[in-house]
């Protein structure tokens, strides 16, 4: 389940997923532009301090933070990439990109696998078409 932080909280996300056996996966994200805008010289940059600073008013995040051992919290940077120009491809032959490889999505919401399944369905439909049908698509 993806949680929106509501209007006025641009550039920040929180995700909570029940993964069974009384366990919860949770993740928070803050855009670089927000981090730079809100940075104050001398502030701690460790993950726990950053979470408290950016999500201190979000009860669900603070509860997760309190219940999670500090050594289980890690920071991972997510970077955007330029779109691939398939016409200038130099990988040496036909290739199909699906899921995360073809679509830029944040990893905490589980969309890569969903998109890979959709991509596979679309690819299967295209491959089952006759050449005449493909020119219409």
Coordinates of N, CA and C in Angstrom, one line a residue:
X1 N 0.8 -1.2 0.0 CA 0.0 0.0 0.0 C 0.9 1.2 0.0
X2 N 0.6 2.2 -0.9 CA 1.4 3.4 -1.0 C 0.6 4.5 -0.2
X3 N 1.3 5.2 0.6 CA 0.6 6.3 1.3 C 1.0 7.6 0.8
X4 N 0.1 8.4 0.5 CA 0.3 9.8 0.1 C 0.4 10.6 1.4
X5 N 1.2 11.6 1.4 CA 1.3 12.5 2.6 C 0.4 13.7 2.5
X6 N -0.4 13.7 1.4 CA -1.3 14.8 1.3 C -0.8 16.0 0.6
X7 N -1.7 17.0 0.3 CA -1.3 18.2 -0.3 C -0.4 19.0 0.5
X8 N 0.5 19.7 -0.1 CA 1.5 20.5 0.6 C 2.7 19.8 1.1
X9 N 2.8 18.5 0.8 CA 4.0 17.7 1.2 C 4.7 17.2 -0.1
X10 N 5.0 18.1 -1.0 CA 5.6 17.7 -2.3 C 7.0 17.2 -2.1
X11 N 7.3 16.2 -2.8 CA 8.7 15.6 -2.8 C 9.0 14.6 -1.7
X12 N 7.9 14.2 -1.0 CA 8.1 13.2 0.1 C 7.1 12.1 -0.1
X13 N 7.5 10.8 0.1 CA 6.6 9.7 0.1 C 6.9 8.8 1.2
X14 N 5.8 8.0 1.6 CA 6.0 7.0 2.6 C 5.2 5.8 2.1
X15 N 5.8 4.6 2.2 CA 5.2 3.3 1.8 C 5.1 2.3 2.9
X16 N 4.0 1.7 3.1 CA 3.8 0.6 4.1 C 3.2 -0.6 3.4
X17 N 3.9 -1.8 3.6 CA 3.3 -3.0 3.0 C 3.4 -4.1 4.1
X18 N 2.3 -4.8 4.3 CA 2.2 -5.9 5.1 C 2.8 -7.1 4.3
X19 N 3.9 -7.7 4.8 CA 4.5 -8.8 4.1 C 4.3 -10.1 4.8
X20 N 3.3 -10.1 5.7 CA 3.0 -11.4 6.3 C 3.8 -11.7 7.5
X21 N 3.4 -12.7 8.3 CA 4.1 -13.2 9.5 C 4.4 -12.1 10.5
X22 N 3.4 -11.2 10.6 CA 3.5 -10.0 11.5 C 4.7 -9.1 11.2
X23 N 5.0 -9.0 9.9 CA 6.1 -8.1 9.5 C 5.6 -7.0 8.6
X24 N 6.2 -5.9 8.7 CA 5.8 -4.7 7.8 C 7.0 -4.2 7.1
X25 N 6.9 -4.0 5.8 CA 8.0 -3.3 5.0 C 7.6 -1.9 5.0
X26 N 8.5 -1.0 5.3 CA 8.2 0.5 5.2 C 9.4 1.2 4.6
X27 N 9.1 2.2 3.9 CA 10.1 3.0 3.2 C 9.6 4.5 3.1
X28 N 10.6 5.4 3.2 CA 10.3 6.8 3.0 C 11.2 7.3 2.0
X29 N 10.8 8.4 1.3 CA 11.6 8.9 0.3 C 11.5 10.5 0.3
X30 N 12.6 11.1 0.0 CA 12.6 12.6 -0.1 C 13.4 12.9 -1.4
X31 N 12.9 13.8 -2.2 CA 13.6 14.2 -3.4 C 14.9 15.0 -3.0
X32 N 15.9 14.9 -3.8 CA 17.1 15.7 -3.6 C 16.8 17.2 -3.5
X33 N 15.9 17.7 -4.3 CA 15.6 19.1 -4.3 C 15.1 19.5 -2.9
X34 N 14.3 18.7 -2.3 CA 13.7 19.0 -0.9 C 14.9 18.9 0.1
X35 N 15.7 17.9 0.0 CA 16.9 17.8 0.9 C 17.8 19.0 0.8
X36 N 18.0 19.5 -0.4 CA 18.9 20.7 -0.6 C 18.2 21.9 -0.1
X37 N 16.9 22.0 -0.3 CA 16.1 23.2 0.1 C 16.1 23.3 1.6
X38 N 15.9 22.2 2.3 CA 15.7 22.2 3.7 C 17.0 22.0 4.5
X39 N 18.1 21.8 3.8 CA 19.4 21.6 4.5 C 19.9 22.8 5.3
X40 N 20.3 22.5 6.5 CA 20.9 23.5 7.4 C 22.3 23.0 7.8
X41 N 23.3 23.9 7.6 CA 24.7 23.5 7.9 C 24.8 22.9 9.3
X42 N 25.4 21.8 9.5 CA 25.7 21.2 10.8 C 24.6 20.2 11.2
X43 N 23.5 20.0 10.4 CA 22.5 19.0 10.7 C 23.1 17.6 10.5
X44 N 22.7 16.7 11.3 CA 23.1 15.3 11.1 C 22.5 14.8 9.8
X45 N 23.3 14.0 9.1 CA 22.8 13.4 7.9 C 22.6 11.9 8.0
X46 N 22.6 11.3 9.2 CA 22.4 9.9 9.4 C 20.9 9.6 9.1
X47 N 20.6 8.4 8.6 CA 19.2 8.1 8.2 C 18.2 8.3 9.2
X48 N 18.4 8.0 10.5 CA 17.4 8.1 11.5 C 17.1 9.6 11.7
X49 N 18.1 10.4 11.8 CA 17.9 11.9 12.0 C 17.2 12.5 10.8
X50 N 17.5 12.0 9.6 CA 16.9 12.5 8.4 C 15.4 12.2 8.4
X51 N 15.1 10.9 8.8 CA 13.7 10.5 8.9 C 12.9 11.4 9.9
X52 N 13.5 11.6 11.0 CA 12.8 12.4 12.1 C 12.6 13.8 11.6
X53 N 13.6 14.3 10.9 CA 13.5 15.7 10.4 C 12.4 15.9 9.4
X54 N 12.3 14.9 8.4 CA 11.4 15.1 7.3 C 10.0 14.5 7.5
X55 N 9.9 13.5 8.5 CA 8.6 12.8 8.7 C 8.2 12.9 10.2
X56 N 8.8 13.8 10.9 CA 8.4 13.8 12.4 C 7.0 14.0 12.7
X57 N 6.2 14.6 11.7 CA 4.8 14.9 12.0 C 3.9 13.8 11.4
X58 N 4.5 12.7 10.9 CA 3.7 11.6 10.3 C 3.8 10.4 11.3
X59 N 2.7 10.3 12.0 CA 2.6 9.3 13.1 C 3.0 7.9 12.7
X60 N 2.5 7.5 11.5 CA 2.8 6.1 11.1 C 4.3 5.9 10.9
X61 N 5.0 6.9 10.3 CA 6.4 6.8 10.1 C 7.2 6.8 11.4
X62 N 6.8 7.6 12.3 CA 7.4 7.7 13.6 C 7.3 6.4 14.4
X63 N 6.1 5.8 14.3 CA 5.8 4.5 15.0 C 6.7 3.4 14.4
X64 N 6.8 3.4 13.0 CA 7.7 2.4 12.4 C 9.2 2.6 12.8
X65 N 9.6 3.9 12.9 CA 10.9 4.2 13.3 C 11.2 3.7 14.7
X66 N 10.3 3.9 15.6 CA 10.5 3.5 17.0 C 10.6 2.0 17.1
X67 N 9.8 1.3 16.3 CA 9.8 -0.2 16.4 C 10.9 -0.9 15.6
X68 N 11.6 -0.2 14.8 CA 12.6 -0.8 13.9 C 14.0 -0.6 14.6
X69 N 14.8 -1.7 14.7 CA 16.1 -1.5 15.3 C 17.0 -0.6 14.4
X70 N 17.7 0.2 15.0 CA 18.5 1.2 14.2 C 19.4 0.5 13.2
X71 N 20.0 -0.6 13.6 CA 20.9 -1.3 12.6 C 20.2 -1.9 11.5
X72 N 18.8 -1.9 11.5 CA 18.0 -2.4 10.3 C 17.6 -1.3 9.4
X73 N 18.0 -0.1 9.7 CA 17.6 1.0 8.8 C 18.7 1.4 7.9
X74 N 18.5 1.5 6.7 CA 19.6 1.8 5.8 C 19.1 2.9 4.7
X75 N 20.0 3.6 4.2 CA 19.8 4.6 3.2 C 20.2 4.1 1.9
X76 N 19.3 4.3 0.9 CA 19.7 3.9 -0.5 C 19.2 5.0 -1.4
X77 N 20.1 5.5 -2.2 CA 19.8 6.6 -3.1 C 19.2 6.0 -4.4
X78 N 18.2 6.7 -4.9 CA 17.6 6.3 -6.2 C 17.8 7.5 -7.1
X79 N 18.3 7.1 -8.3 CA 18.7 8.1 -9.3 C 17.8 8.0 -10.5
X80 N 17.4 9.1 -11.1 CA 16.7 9.1 -12.4 C 17.8 8.9 -13.5
X81 N 17.3 8.4 -14.6 CA 18.2 8.3 -15.7 C 17.6 8.9 -17.0
X82 N 18.4 9.2 -17.9 CA 17.9 9.7 -19.2 C 17.2 8.6 -19.9
X83 N 16.2 8.9 -20.7 CA 15.5 7.9 -21.4 C 16.5 7.2 -22.4
X84 N 16.3 5.9 -22.7 CA 17.2 5.3 -23.7 C 16.7 5.7 -25.1
X85 N 17.7 5.9 -25.9 CA 17.4 6.2 -27.3 C 17.6 4.9 -28.1
X86 N 16.5 4.2 -28.3 CA 16.7 2.8 -28.9 C 17.2 2.9 -30.4
X87 N 17.0 4.0 -31.0 CA 17.5 4.2 -32.4 C 19.0 4.2 -32.4
X88 N 19.6 4.7 -31.4 CA 21.1 4.8 -31.3 C 21.7 3.6 -30.5
X89 N 20.9 2.6 -30.4 CA 21.4 1.4 -29.6 C 22.6 0.8 -30.1
X90 N 23.5 0.5 -29.2 CA 24.8 -0.1 -29.7 C 25.1 -1.5 -28.9
X91 N 24.0 -2.1 -28.5 CA 24.2 -3.4 -27.8 C 24.3 -4.6 -28.6
X92 N 24.3 -4.4 -30.0 CA 24.7 -5.5 -30.8 C 23.6 -6.4 -31.4
X93 N 22.3 -6.1 -31.1 CA 21.3 -7.0 -31.6 C 19.9 -6.7 -31.0
X94 N 18.9 -7.4 -31.5 CA 17.6 -7.2 -31.0 C 17.5 -7.4 -29.4
X95 N 16.7 -6.5 -28.8 CA 16.6 -6.6 -27.3 C 15.2 -6.1 -27.0
X96 N 14.7 -6.7 -25.9 CA 13.4 -6.2 -25.4 C 13.6 -5.8 -23.9
X97 N 13.2 -4.6 -23.6 CA 13.3 -4.1 -22.2 C 11.9 -4.2 -21.6
X98 N 11.8 -4.7 -20.4 CA 10.6 -4.8 -19.7 C 10.7 -4.4 -18.2
X99 N 9.6 -4.1 -17.6 CA 9.7 -3.8 -16.1 C 10.5 -2.6 -15.8
X100 N 11.3 -2.7 -14.8 CA 12.2 -1.6 -14.3 C 13.2 -1.2 -15.4
X101 N 13.6 -2.1 -16.2 CA 14.6 -1.7 -17.3 C 14.0 -0.7 -18.3
X102 N 12.7 -0.8 -18.5 CA 12.0 0.0 -19.5 C 11.3 1.2 -18.9
X103 N 10.9 1.1 -17.7 CA 10.1 2.2 -17.0 C 10.8 2.7 -15.8
X104 N 11.0 4.0 -15.6 CA 11.6 4.5 -14.4 C 10.5 4.6 -13.3
X105 N 10.6 3.8 -12.3 CA 9.7 3.8 -11.2 C 10.5 3.7 -9.9
X106 N 9.9 4.2 -8.8 CA 10.6 4.1 -7.6 C 10.4 2.7 -7.1
X107 N 11.5 2.1 -6.4 CA 11.4 0.7 -6.1 C 10.5 0.4 -4.9
X108 N 10.1 1.3 -4.1 CA 9.4 1.0 -2.9 C 7.9 0.7 -3.1
X109 N 7.4 0.8 -4.4 CA 6.0 0.6 -4.5 C 5.7 -0.6 -5.4
X110 N 6.7 -1.4 -5.7 CA 6.5 -2.7 -6.4 C 5.9 -2.6 -7.8
X111 N 6.2 -1.5 -8.5 CA 5.6 -1.4 -9.8 C 6.4 -2.1 -10.9
X112 N 7.7 -2.3 -10.7 CA 8.6 -3.0 -11.7 C 8.0 -4.3 -12.2
X113 N 7.7 -5.2 -11.2 CA 7.2 -6.5 -11.5 C 5.8 -6.4 -12.2
X114 N 5.0 -5.5 -11.8 CA 3.7 -5.3 -12.4 C 3.8 -4.9 -13.9
X115 N 4.7 -3.9 -14.1 CA 5.0 -3.4 -15.4 C 5.6 -4.5 -16.3
X116 N 6.4 -5.3 -15.7 CA 7.0 -6.4 -16.5 C 6.0 -7.4 -17.0
X117 N 5.0 -7.7 -16.2 CA 3.9 -8.5 -16.6 C 3.0 -7.9 -17.7
X118 N 2.7 -6.6 -17.5 CA 2.0 -5.9 -18.6 C 2.8 -5.9 -19.9
X119 N 4.1 -5.6 -19.7 CA 5.0 -5.6 -20.9 C 5.0 -6.9 -21.6
X120 N 5.1 -8.0 -20.8 CA 5.1 -9.4 -21.4 C 3.8 -9.7 -22.2
X121 N 2.6 -9.2 -21.6 CA 1.3 -9.4 -22.2 C 1.3 -8.7 -23.6
X122 N 1.7 -7.4 -23.5 CA 1.8 -6.6 -24.8 C 2.7 -7.2 -25.8
X123 N 3.9 -7.7 -25.4 CA 4.8 -8.3 -26.3 C 4.2 -9.5 -26.9
X124 N 3.6 -10.4 -26.1 CA 2.9 -11.6 -26.6 C 1.8 -11.3 -27.6
X125 N 1.1 -10.2 -27.3 CA 0.0 -9.9 -28.3 C 0.6 -9.4 -29.6
X126 N 1.7 -8.6 -29.5 CA 2.3 -8.1 -30.7 C 3.0 -9.3 -31.5
X127 N 3.6 -10.2 -30.8 CA 4.2 -11.3 -31.5 C 3.2 -12.3 -32.2
X128 N 2.0 -12.3 -31.6 CA 1.0 -13.2 -32.2 C 0.2 -12.5 -33.4
X129 N 0.5 -11.3 -33.7 CA -0.1 -10.6 -34.8 C 0.5 -11.0 -36.1
X130 N -0.3 -10.9 -37.1 CA 0.3 -11.1 -38.5 C 1.0 -9.8 -38.9
X131 N 1.9 -9.9 -39.9 CA 2.6 -8.7 -40.3 C 1.6 -7.6 -40.8
X132 N 0.5 -7.9 -41.4 CA -0.5 -7.0 -41.8 C -1.1 -6.3 -40.6
X133 N -1.4 -7.0 -39.6 CA -2.0 -6.5 -38.4 C -1.0 -5.5 -37.7
X134 N 0.3 -5.9 -37.7 CA 1.3 -5.0 -37.0 C 1.4 -3.6 -37.6
X135 N 1.2 -3.5 -38.9 CA 1.3 -2.2 -39.5 C 0.2 -1.3 -39.1
X136 N -0.9 -1.9 -38.6 CA -2.1 -1.1 -38.1 C -1.9 -0.6 -36.7
X137 N -1.0 -1.2 -36.0 CA -0.8 -0.9 -34.5 C 0.0 0.4 -34.3

